[in-house]
mmCIF file of N, CA, C and O in Angstrom:
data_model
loop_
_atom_site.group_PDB
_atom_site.id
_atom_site.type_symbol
_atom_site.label_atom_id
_atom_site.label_comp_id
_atom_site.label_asym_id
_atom_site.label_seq_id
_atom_site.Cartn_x
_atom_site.Cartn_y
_atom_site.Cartn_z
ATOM 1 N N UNK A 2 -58.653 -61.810 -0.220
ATOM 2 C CA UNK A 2 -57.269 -62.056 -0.551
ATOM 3 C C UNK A 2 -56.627 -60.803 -1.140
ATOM 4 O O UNK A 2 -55.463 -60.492 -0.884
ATOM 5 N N UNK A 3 -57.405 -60.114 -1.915
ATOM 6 C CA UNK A 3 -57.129 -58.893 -2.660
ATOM 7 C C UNK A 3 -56.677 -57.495 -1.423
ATOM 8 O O UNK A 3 -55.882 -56.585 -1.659
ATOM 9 N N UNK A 4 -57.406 -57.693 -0.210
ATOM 10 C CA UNK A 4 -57.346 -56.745 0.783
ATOM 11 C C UNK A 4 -55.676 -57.316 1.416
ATOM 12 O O UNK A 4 -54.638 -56.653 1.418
ATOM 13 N N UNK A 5 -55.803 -58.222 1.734
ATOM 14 C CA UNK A 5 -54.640 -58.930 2.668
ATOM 15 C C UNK A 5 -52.896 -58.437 1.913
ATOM 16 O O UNK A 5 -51.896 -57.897 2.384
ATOM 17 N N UNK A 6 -53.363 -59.107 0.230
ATOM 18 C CA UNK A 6 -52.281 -58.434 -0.070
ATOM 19 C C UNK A 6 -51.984 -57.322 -0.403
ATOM 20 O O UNK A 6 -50.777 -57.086 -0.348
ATOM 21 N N UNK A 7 -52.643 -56.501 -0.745
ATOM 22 C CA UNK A 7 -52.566 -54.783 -0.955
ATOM 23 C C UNK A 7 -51.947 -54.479 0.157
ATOM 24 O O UNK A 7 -50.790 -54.059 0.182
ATOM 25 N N UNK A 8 -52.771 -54.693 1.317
ATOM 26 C CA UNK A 8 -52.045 -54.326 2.840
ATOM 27 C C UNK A 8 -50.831 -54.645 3.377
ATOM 28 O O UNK A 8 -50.275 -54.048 4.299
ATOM 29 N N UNK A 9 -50.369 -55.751 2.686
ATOM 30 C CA UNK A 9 -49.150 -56.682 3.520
ATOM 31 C C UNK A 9 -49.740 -57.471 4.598
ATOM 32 O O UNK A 9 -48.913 -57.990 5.347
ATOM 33 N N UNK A 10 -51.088 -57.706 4.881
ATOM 34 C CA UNK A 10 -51.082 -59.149 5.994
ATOM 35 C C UNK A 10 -51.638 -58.209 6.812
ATOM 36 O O UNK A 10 -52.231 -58.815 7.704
ATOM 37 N N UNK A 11 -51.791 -56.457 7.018
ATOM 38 C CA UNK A 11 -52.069 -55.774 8.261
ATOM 39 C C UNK A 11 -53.620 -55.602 7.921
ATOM 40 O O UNK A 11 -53.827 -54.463 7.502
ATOM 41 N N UNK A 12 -54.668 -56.315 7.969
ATOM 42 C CA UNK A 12 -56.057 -56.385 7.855
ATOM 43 C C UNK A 12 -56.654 -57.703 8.946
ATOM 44 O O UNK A 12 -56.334 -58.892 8.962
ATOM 45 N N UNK A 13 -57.687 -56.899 9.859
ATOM 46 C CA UNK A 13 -58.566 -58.296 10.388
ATOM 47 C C UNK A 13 -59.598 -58.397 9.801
ATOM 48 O O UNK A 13 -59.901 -57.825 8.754
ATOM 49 N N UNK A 14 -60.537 -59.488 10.718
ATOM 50 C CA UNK A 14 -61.741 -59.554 10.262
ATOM 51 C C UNK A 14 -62.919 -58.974 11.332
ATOM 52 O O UNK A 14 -62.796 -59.032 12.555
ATOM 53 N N UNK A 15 -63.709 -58.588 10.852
ATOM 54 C CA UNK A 15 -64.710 -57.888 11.728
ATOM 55 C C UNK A 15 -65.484 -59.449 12.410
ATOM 56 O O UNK A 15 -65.944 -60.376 11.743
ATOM 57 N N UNK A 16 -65.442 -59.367 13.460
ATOM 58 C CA UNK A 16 -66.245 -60.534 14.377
ATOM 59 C C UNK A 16 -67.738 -59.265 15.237
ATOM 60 O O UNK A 16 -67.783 -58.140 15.735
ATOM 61 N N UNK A 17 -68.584 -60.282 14.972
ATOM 62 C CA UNK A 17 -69.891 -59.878 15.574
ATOM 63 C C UNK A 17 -70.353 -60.773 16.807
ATOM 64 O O UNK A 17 -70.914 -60.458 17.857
ATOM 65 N N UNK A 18 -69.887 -62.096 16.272
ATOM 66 C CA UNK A 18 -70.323 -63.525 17.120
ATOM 67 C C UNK A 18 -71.561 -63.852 16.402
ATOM 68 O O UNK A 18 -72.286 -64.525 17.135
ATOM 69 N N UNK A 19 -72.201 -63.582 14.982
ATOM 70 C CA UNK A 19 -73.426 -64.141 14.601
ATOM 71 C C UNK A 19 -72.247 -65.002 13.663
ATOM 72 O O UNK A 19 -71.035 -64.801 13.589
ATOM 73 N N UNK A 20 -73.281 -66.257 12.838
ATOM 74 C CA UNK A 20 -73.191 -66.952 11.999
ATOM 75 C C UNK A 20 -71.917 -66.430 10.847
ATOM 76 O O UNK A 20 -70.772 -66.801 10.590
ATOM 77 N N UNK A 21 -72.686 -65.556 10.441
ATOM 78 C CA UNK A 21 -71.649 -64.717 9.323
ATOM 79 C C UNK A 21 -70.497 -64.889 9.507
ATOM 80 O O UNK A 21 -69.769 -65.455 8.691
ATOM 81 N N UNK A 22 -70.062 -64.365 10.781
ATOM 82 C CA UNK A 22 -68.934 -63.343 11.392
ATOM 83 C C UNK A 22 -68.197 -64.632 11.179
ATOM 84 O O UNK A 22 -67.405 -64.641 10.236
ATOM 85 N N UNK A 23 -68.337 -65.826 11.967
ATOM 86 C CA UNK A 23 -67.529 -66.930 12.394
ATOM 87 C C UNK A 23 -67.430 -67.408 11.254
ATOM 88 O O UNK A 23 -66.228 -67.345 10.997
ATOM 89 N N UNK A 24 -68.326 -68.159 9.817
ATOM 90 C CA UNK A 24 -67.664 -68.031 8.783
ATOM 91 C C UNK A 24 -66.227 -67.625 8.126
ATOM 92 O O UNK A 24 -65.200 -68.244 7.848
ATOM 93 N N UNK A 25 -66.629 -66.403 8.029
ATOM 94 C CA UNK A 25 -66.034 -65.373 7.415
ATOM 95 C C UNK A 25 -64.181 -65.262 8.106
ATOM 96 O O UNK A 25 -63.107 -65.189 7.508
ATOM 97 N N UNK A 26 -64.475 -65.290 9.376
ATOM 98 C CA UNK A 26 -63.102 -65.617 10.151
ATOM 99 C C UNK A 26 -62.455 -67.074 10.175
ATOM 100 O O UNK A 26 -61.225 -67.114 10.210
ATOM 101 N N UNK A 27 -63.145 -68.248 10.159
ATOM 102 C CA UNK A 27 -63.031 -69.646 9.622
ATOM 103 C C UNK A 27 -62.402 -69.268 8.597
ATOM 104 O O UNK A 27 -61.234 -68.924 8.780
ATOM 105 N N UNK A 28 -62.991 -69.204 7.124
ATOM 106 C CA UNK A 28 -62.469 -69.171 5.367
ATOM 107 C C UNK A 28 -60.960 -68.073 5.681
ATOM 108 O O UNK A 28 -59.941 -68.612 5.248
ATOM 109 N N UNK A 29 -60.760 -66.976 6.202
ATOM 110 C CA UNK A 29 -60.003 -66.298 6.055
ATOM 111 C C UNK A 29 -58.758 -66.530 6.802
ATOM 112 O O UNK A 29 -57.645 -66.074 6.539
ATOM 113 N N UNK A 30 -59.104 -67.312 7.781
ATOM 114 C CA UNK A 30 -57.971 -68.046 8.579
ATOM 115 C C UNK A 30 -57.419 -70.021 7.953
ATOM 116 O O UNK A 30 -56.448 -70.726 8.230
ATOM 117 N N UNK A 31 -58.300 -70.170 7.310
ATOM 118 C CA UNK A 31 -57.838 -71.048 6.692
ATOM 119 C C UNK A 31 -56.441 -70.999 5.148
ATOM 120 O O UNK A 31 -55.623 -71.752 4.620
ATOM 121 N N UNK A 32 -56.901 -69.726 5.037
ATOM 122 C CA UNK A 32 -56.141 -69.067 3.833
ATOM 123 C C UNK A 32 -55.040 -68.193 4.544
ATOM 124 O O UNK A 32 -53.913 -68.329 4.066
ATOM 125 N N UNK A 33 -55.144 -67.475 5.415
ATOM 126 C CA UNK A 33 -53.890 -66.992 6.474
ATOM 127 C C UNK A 33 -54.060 -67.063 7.434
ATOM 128 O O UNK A 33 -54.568 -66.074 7.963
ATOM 129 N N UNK A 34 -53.759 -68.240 8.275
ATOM 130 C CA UNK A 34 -53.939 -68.506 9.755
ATOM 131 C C UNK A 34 -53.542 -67.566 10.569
ATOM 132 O O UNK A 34 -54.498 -67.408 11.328
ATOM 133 N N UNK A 35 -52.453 -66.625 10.963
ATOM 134 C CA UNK A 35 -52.074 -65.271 11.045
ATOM 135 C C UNK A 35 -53.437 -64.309 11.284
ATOM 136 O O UNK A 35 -53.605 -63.867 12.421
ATOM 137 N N UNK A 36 -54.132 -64.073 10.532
ATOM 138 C CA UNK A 36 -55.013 -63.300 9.998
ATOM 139 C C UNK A 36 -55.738 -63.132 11.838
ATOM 140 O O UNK A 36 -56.088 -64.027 12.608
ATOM 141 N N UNK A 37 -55.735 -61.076 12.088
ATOM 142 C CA UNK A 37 -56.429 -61.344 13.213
ATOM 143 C C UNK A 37 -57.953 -60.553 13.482
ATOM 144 O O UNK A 37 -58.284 -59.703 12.655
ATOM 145 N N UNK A 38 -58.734 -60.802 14.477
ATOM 146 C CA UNK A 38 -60.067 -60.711 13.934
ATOM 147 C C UNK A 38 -60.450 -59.530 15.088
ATOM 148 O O UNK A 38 -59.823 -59.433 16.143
ATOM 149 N N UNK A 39 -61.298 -58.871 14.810
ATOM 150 C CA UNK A 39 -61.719 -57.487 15.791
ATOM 151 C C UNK A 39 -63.402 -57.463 16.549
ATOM 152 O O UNK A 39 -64.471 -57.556 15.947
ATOM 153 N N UNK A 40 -63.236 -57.348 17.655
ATOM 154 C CA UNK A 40 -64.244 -57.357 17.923
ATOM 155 C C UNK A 40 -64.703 -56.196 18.971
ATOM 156 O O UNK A 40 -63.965 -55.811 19.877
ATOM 157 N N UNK A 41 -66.079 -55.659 18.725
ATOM 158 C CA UNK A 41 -66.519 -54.582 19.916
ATOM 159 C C UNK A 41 -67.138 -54.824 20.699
ATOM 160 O O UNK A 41 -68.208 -55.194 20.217
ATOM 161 N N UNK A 42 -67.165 -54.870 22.107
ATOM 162 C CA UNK A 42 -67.856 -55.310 22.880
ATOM 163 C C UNK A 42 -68.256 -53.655 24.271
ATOM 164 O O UNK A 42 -67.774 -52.995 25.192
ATOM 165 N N UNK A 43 -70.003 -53.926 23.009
ATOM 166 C CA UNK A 43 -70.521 -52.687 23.554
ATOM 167 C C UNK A 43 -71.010 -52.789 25.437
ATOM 168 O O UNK A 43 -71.336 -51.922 26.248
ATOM 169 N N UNK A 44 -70.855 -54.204 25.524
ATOM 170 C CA UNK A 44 -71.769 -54.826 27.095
ATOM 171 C C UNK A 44 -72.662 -54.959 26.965
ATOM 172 O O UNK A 44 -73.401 -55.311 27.885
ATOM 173 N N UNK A 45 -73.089 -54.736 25.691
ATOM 174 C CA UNK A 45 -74.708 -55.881 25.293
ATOM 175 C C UNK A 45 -74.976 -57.065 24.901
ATOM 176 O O UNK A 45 -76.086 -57.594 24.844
ATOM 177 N N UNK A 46 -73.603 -57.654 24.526
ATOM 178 C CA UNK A 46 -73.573 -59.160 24.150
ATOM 179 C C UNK A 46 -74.077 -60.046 24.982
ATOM 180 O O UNK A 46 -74.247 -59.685 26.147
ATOM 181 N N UNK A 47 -74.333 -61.025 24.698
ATOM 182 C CA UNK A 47 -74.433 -61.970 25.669
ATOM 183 C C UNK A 47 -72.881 -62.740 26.248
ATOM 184 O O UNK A 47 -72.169 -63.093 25.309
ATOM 185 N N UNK A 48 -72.580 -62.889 26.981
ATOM 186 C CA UNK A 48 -71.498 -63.247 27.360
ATOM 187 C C UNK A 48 -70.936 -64.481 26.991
ATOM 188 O O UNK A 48 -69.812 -64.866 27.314
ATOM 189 N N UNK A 49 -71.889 -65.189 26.191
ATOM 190 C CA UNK A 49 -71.324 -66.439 25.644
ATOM 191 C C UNK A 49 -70.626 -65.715 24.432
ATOM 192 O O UNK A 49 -69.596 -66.171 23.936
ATOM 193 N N UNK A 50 -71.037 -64.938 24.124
ATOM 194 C CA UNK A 50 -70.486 -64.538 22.571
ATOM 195 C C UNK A 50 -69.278 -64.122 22.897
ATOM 196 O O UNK A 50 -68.336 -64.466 22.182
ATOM 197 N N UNK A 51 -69.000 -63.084 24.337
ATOM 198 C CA UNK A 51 -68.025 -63.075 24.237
ATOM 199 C C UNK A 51 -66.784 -63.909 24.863
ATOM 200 O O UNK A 51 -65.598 -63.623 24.703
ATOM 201 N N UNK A 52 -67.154 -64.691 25.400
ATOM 202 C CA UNK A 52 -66.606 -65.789 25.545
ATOM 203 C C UNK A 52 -65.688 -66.709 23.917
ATOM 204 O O UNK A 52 -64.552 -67.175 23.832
ATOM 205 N N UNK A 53 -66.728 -66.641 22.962
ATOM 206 C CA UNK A 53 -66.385 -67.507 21.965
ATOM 207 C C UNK A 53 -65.470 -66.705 21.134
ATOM 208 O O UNK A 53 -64.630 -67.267 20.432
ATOM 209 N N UNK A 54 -65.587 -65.375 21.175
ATOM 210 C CA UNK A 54 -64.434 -64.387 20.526
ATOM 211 C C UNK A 54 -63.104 -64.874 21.074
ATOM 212 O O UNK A 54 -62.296 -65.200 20.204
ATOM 213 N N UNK A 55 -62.597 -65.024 22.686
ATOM 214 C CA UNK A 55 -61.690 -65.234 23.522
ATOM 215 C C UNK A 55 -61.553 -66.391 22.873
ATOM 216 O O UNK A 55 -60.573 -66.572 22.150
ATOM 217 N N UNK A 56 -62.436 -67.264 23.024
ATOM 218 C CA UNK A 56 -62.050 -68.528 22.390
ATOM 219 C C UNK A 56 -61.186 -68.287 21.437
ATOM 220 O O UNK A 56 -60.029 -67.870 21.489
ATOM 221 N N UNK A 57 -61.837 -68.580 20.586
ATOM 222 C CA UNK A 57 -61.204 -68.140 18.863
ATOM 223 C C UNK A 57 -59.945 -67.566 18.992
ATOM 224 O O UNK A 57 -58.857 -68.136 18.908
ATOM 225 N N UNK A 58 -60.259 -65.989 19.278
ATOM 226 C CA UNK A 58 -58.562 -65.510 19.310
ATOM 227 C C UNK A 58 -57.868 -65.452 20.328
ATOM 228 O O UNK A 58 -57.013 -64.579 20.181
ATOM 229 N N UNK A 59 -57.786 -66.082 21.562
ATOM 230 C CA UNK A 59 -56.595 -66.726 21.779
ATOM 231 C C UNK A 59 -56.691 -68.203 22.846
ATOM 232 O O UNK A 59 -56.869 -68.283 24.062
ATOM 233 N N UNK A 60 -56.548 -68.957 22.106
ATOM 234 C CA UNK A 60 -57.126 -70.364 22.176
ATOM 235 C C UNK A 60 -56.630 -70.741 23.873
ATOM 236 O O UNK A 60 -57.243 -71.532 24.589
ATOM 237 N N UNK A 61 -55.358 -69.953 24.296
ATOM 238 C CA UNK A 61 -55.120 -70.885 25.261
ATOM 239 C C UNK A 61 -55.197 -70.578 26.221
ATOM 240 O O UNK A 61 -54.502 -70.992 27.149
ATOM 241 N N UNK A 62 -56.507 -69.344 26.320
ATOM 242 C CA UNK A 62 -57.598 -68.952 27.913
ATOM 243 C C UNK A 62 -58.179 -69.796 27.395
ATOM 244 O O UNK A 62 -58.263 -70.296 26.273
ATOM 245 N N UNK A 63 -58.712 -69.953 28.636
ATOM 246 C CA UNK A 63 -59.990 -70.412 29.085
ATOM 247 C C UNK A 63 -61.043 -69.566 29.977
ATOM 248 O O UNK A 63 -62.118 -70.069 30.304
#
């Protein structure tokens, strides 16, 4: 919360696709739904993961 407002709202969240990551983007989007999340996709993921990133940030692909 301390980052978000220092910044004005211009901070994401780092997404990995493990456990953590999705947490961490859950709690922080519950507190600023706004809030947007970053992810790298080296082409080693498994493709479900990146699938579930798409998911997440922007709900209305498929």
């Amino acid at each position: 919360m301390e980052w978000y407002k220092h910044f004005n709202g211009k901070v994401k969240v780092s997404f990995s696709g493990g456990v953590d990551s999705l947490v961490l983007l859950d709690l922080a989007r519950r507190i600023y739904p706004e809030i947007g999340a970053v992810f790298v996709n080296t082409t080693m993921e498994y493709p479900e993961i990146v699938r579930l990133f798409y998911c997440i940030t922007l709900p209305d692909i498929q």
